[in-house]
Amino acid sequence: VQLVESGGGLVQAGGSLRLSCAASGLTVDDYAIGWFRPRGQGREGVSCISTLDGTTYYSDSVKGRFTISNDNAKNTVYLQMNSLKPEDTGVYYCAAVTSSSPSDYCLGYGSIGDWGQGIQVTVSS
């Protein structure tokens, strides 16, 4: 699976950005696809979605501000980020794995799957 992120950039606090993750090489209908960002020594699963049934997961830090969606026809996952805060700054990675729930994948259970190259999001105060 190949994943290509786009849509990052620089925005002022309170602003919005929409990230896109274009996936290719998908072989089955059942993937968990998500957005991750580095946090401390590890990573945070910001939001994940199931391509099979559309169920979603959000970390507490973004719940109510970010919305993940999936366009199966385009094999693209979007992350709409509103009310951005300086602490949202970082490199955002799109990643995908087969046969996992969105919550399990975002919380780090099971295989790490395939990852994109990452895209920078910078929120200025």
PDB file of C-alpha atoms in Angstrom:
ATOM      1  CA  VAL A   1       0.000   0.000   0.000  1.00  0.00           C
ATOM      2  CA  GLN A   2       1.286   3.431  -0.952  1.00  0.00           C
ATOM      3  CA  LEU A   3       0.029   6.509   0.862  1.00  0.00           C
ATOM      4  CA  VAL A   4       0.585  10.117  -0.199  1.00  0.00           C
ATOM      5  CA  GLU A   5      -0.360  13.000   2.083  1.00  0.00           C
ATOM      6  CA  SER A   6      -1.193  16.526   0.965  1.00  0.00           C
ATOM      7  CA  GLY A   7      -2.789  19.670   2.328  1.00  0.00           C
ATOM      8  CA  GLY A   8      -0.460  20.648   5.122  1.00  0.00           C
ATOM      9  CA  GLY A   9       0.945  24.108   5.672  1.00  0.00           C
ATOM     10  CA  LEU A  10       1.044  27.108   7.964  1.00  0.00           C
ATOM     11  CA  VAL A  11      -2.086  28.491   9.594  1.00  0.00           C
ATOM     12  CA  GLN A  12      -2.876  30.816  12.461  1.00  0.00           C
ATOM     13  CA  ALA A  13      -4.398  29.523  15.658  1.00  0.00           C
ATOM     14  CA  GLY A  14      -8.137  29.121  15.259  1.00  0.00           C
ATOM     15  CA  GLY A  15      -7.803  28.404  11.561  1.00  0.00           C
ATOM     16  CA  SER A  16      -8.480  25.297   9.528  1.00  0.00           C
ATOM     17  CA  LEU A  17      -6.660  22.882   7.259  1.00  0.00           C
ATOM     18  CA  ARG A  18      -7.748  19.777   5.388  1.00  0.00           C
ATOM     19  CA  LEU A  19      -5.305  16.941   4.966  1.00  0.00           C
ATOM     20  CA  SER A  20      -5.734  14.345   2.232  1.00  0.00           C
ATOM     21  CA  CYS A  21      -4.304  10.847   2.057  1.00  0.00           C
ATOM     22  CA  ALA A  22      -4.414   9.192  -1.365  1.00  0.00           C
ATOM     23  CA  ALA A  23      -4.030   5.430  -1.140  1.00  0.00           C
ATOM     24  CA  SER A  24      -3.017   3.016  -3.864  1.00  0.00           C
ATOM     25  CA  GLY A  25      -2.358  -0.701  -3.904  1.00  0.00           C
ATOM     26  CA  LEU A  26      -5.317  -1.530  -1.671  1.00  0.00           C
ATOM     27  CA  THR A  27      -6.123  -5.208  -2.099  1.00  0.00           C
ATOM     28  CA  VAL A  28      -9.136  -5.711   0.187  1.00  0.00           C
ATOM     29  CA  ASP A  29     -12.127  -3.676   1.368  1.00  0.00           C
ATOM     30  CA  ASP A  30     -11.244  -3.797   5.059  1.00  0.00           C
ATOM     31  CA  TYR A  31      -8.628  -1.289   6.138  1.00  0.00           C
ATOM     32  CA  ALA A  32      -8.173   0.982   9.087  1.00  0.00           C
ATOM     33  CA  ILE A  33      -6.642   4.216   7.825  1.00  0.00           C
ATOM     34  CA  GLY A  34      -5.551   6.892  10.187  1.00  0.00           C
ATOM     35  CA  TRP A  35      -3.566   9.984  10.935  1.00  0.00           C
ATOM     36  CA  PHE A  36      -0.726   9.924  13.431  1.00  0.00           C
ATOM     37  CA  ARG A  37       1.629  12.541  14.809  1.00  0.00           C
ATOM     38  CA  PRO A  38       4.749  12.245  16.976  1.00  0.00           C
ATOM     39  CA  ARG A  39       4.240  12.954  20.652  1.00  0.00           C
ATOM     40  CA  GLY A  40       7.103  12.740  23.092  1.00  0.00           C
ATOM     41  CA  GLN A  41       8.891   9.444  22.672  1.00  0.00           C
ATOM     42  CA  GLY A  42       6.033   7.878  20.783  1.00  0.00           C
ATOM     43  CA  ARG A  43       3.175   8.743  18.517  1.00  0.00           C
ATOM     44  CA  GLU A  44      -0.431   9.767  18.907  1.00  0.00           C
ATOM     45  CA  GLY A  45      -3.194   8.256  16.847  1.00  0.00           C
ATOM     46  CA  VAL A  46      -5.111  11.425  16.065  1.00  0.00           C
ATOM     47  CA  SER A  47      -7.977   9.851  14.165  1.00  0.00           C
ATOM     48  CA  CYS A  48      -8.693   6.611  12.338  1.00  0.00           C
ATOM     49  CA  ILE A  49     -11.484   5.326  10.107  1.00  0.00           C
ATOM     50  CA  SER A  50     -12.658   1.955   8.817  1.00  0.00           C
ATOM     51  CA  THR A  51     -12.977   1.687   5.035  1.00  0.00           C
ATOM     52  CA  LEU A  52     -15.403  -1.198   5.575  1.00  0.00           C
ATOM     53  CA  ASP A  53     -18.099   0.483   7.648  1.00  0.00           C
ATOM     54  CA  GLY A  54     -16.955   4.054   8.260  1.00  0.00           C
ATOM     55  CA  THR A  55     -16.562   3.770  12.021  1.00  0.00           C
ATOM     56  CA  THR A  56     -14.202   6.360  13.431  1.00  0.00           C
ATOM     57  CA  TYR A  57     -11.947   7.034  16.374  1.00  0.00           C
ATOM     58  CA  TYR A  58     -10.652  10.359  17.676  1.00  0.00           C
ATOM     59  CA  SER A  59      -8.092  11.076  20.330  1.00  0.00           C
ATOM     60  CA  ASP A  60      -9.352  13.215  23.193  1.00  0.00           C
ATOM     61  CA  SER A  61      -7.038  16.048  22.160  1.00  0.00           C
ATOM     62  CA  VAL A  62      -8.834  16.552  18.825  1.00  0.00           C
ATOM     63  CA  LYS A  63     -12.360  15.351  19.528  1.00  0.00           C
ATOM     64  CA  GLY A  64     -14.873  17.982  18.469  1.00  0.00           C
ATOM     65  CA  ARG A  65     -12.324  19.846  16.339  1.00  0.00           C
ATOM     66  CA  PHE A  66     -11.181  17.299  13.747  1.00  0.00           C
ATOM     67  CA  THR A  67     -13.304  15.207  11.392  1.00  0.00           C
ATOM     68  CA  ILE A  68     -12.078  12.197   9.445  1.00  0.00           C
ATOM     69  CA  SER A  69     -13.847  10.972   6.327  1.00  0.00           C
ATOM     70  CA  ASN A  70     -13.286   8.485   3.552  1.00  0.00           C
ATOM     71  CA  ASP A  71     -14.109   8.553  -0.158  1.00  0.00           C
ATOM     72  CA  ASN A  72     -13.894   4.911  -1.215  1.00  0.00           C
ATOM     73  CA  ALA A  73     -14.362   5.770  -4.890  1.00  0.00           C
ATOM     74  CA  LYS A  74     -11.243   7.938  -4.793  1.00  0.00           C
ATOM     75  CA  ASN A  75      -9.353   5.790  -2.245  1.00  0.00           C
ATOM     76  CA  THR A  76      -8.754   8.979  -0.302  1.00  0.00           C
ATOM     77  CA  VAL A  77      -9.076   9.746   3.396  1.00  0.00           C
ATOM     78  CA  TYR A  78      -9.491  13.304   4.590  1.00  0.00           C
ATOM     79  CA  LEU A  79      -8.812  14.974   7.921  1.00  0.00           C
ATOM     80  CA  GLN A  80     -10.637  18.256   8.366  1.00  0.00           C
ATOM     81  CA  MET A  81      -8.914  20.162  11.137  1.00  0.00           C
ATOM     82  CA  ASN A  82     -10.759  23.121  12.632  1.00  0.00           C
ATOM     83  CA  SER A  83     -10.023  25.394  15.598  1.00  0.00           C
ATOM     84  CA  LEU A  84      -6.353  24.566  15.276  1.00  0.00           C
ATOM     85  CA  LYS A  85      -4.074  25.177  18.227  1.00  0.00           C
ATOM     86  CA  PRO A  86      -0.298  25.684  18.362  1.00  0.00           C
ATOM     87  CA  GLU A  87       0.001  22.298  20.075  1.00  0.00           C
ATOM     88  CA  ASP A  88      -1.390  20.678  16.906  1.00  0.00           C
ATOM     89  CA  THR A  89       1.866  21.582  15.176  1.00  0.00           C
ATOM     90  CA  GLY A  90       3.840  18.621  13.877  1.00  0.00           C
ATOM     91  CA  VAL A  91       4.348  16.147  11.075  1.00  0.00           C
ATOM     92  CA  TYR A  92       1.167  14.248  10.292  1.00  0.00           C
ATOM     93  CA  TYR A  93       1.494  10.755   8.882  1.00  0.00           C
ATOM     94  CA  CYS A  94      -1.183   8.778   7.096  1.00  0.00           C
ATOM     95  CA  ALA A  95      -1.045   5.053   7.755  1.00  0.00           C
ATOM     96  CA  ALA A  96      -3.093   1.991   6.871  1.00  0.00           C
ATOM     97  CA  VAL A  97      -3.466  -1.581   8.039  1.00  0.00           C
ATOM     98  CA  THR A  98      -5.803  -4.411   7.127  1.00  0.00           C
ATOM     99  CA  SER A  99      -8.402  -5.955   9.395  1.00  0.00           C
ATOM    100  CA  SER A 100      -8.177  -3.688  12.412  1.00  0.00           C
ATOM    101  CA  SER A 101     -10.698  -1.544  14.172  1.00  0.00           C
ATOM    102  CA  PRO A 102     -10.050   2.201  13.989  1.00  0.00           C
ATOM    103  CA  SER A 103      -9.723   2.434  17.755  1.00  0.00           C
ATOM    104  CA  ASP A 104      -7.257  -0.443  17.992  1.00  0.00           C
ATOM    105  CA  TYR A 105      -5.155   0.985  15.181  1.00  0.00           C
ATOM    106  CA  CYS A 106      -5.088   4.508  16.562  1.00  0.00           C
ATOM    107  CA  LEU A 107      -4.297   3.231  20.051  1.00  0.00           C
ATOM    108  CA  GLY A 108      -1.319   1.263  18.766  1.00  0.00           C
ATOM    109  CA  TYR A 109      -2.511  -2.320  18.958  1.00  0.00           C
ATOM    110  CA  GLY A 110      -1.357  -4.794  16.326  1.00  0.00           C
ATOM    111  CA  SER A 111       0.680  -4.164  13.207  1.00  0.00           C
ATOM    112  CA  ILE A 112       1.901  -0.654  12.394  1.00  0.00           C
ATOM    113  CA  GLY A 113       0.892  -1.178   8.739  1.00  0.00           C
ATOM    114  CA  ASP A 114       2.070   1.007   5.865  1.00  0.00           C
ATOM    115  CA  TRP A 115       2.958   4.677   6.276  1.00  0.00           C
ATOM    116  CA  GLY A 116       3.177   7.746   4.096  1.00  0.00           C
ATOM    117  CA  GLN A 117       6.089  10.146   4.089  1.00  0.00           C
ATOM    118  CA  GLY A 118       4.372  12.661   6.369  1.00  0.00           C
ATOM    119  CA  ILE A 119       3.360  16.276   5.929  1.00  0.00           C
ATOM    120  CA  GLN A 120       4.076  19.318   8.069  1.00  0.00           C
ATOM    121  CA  VAL A 121       1.331  21.233   9.854  1.00  0.00           C
ATOM    122  CA  THR A 122       2.361  24.420  11.611  1.00  0.00           C
ATOM    123  CA  VAL A 123      -0.054  26.441  13.736  1.00  0.00           C
ATOM    124  CA  SER A 124       1.196  29.869  14.781  1.00  0.00           C
ATOM    125  CA  SER A 125      -0.036  31.622  17.904  1.00  0.00           C
TER     126      SER A 125
END
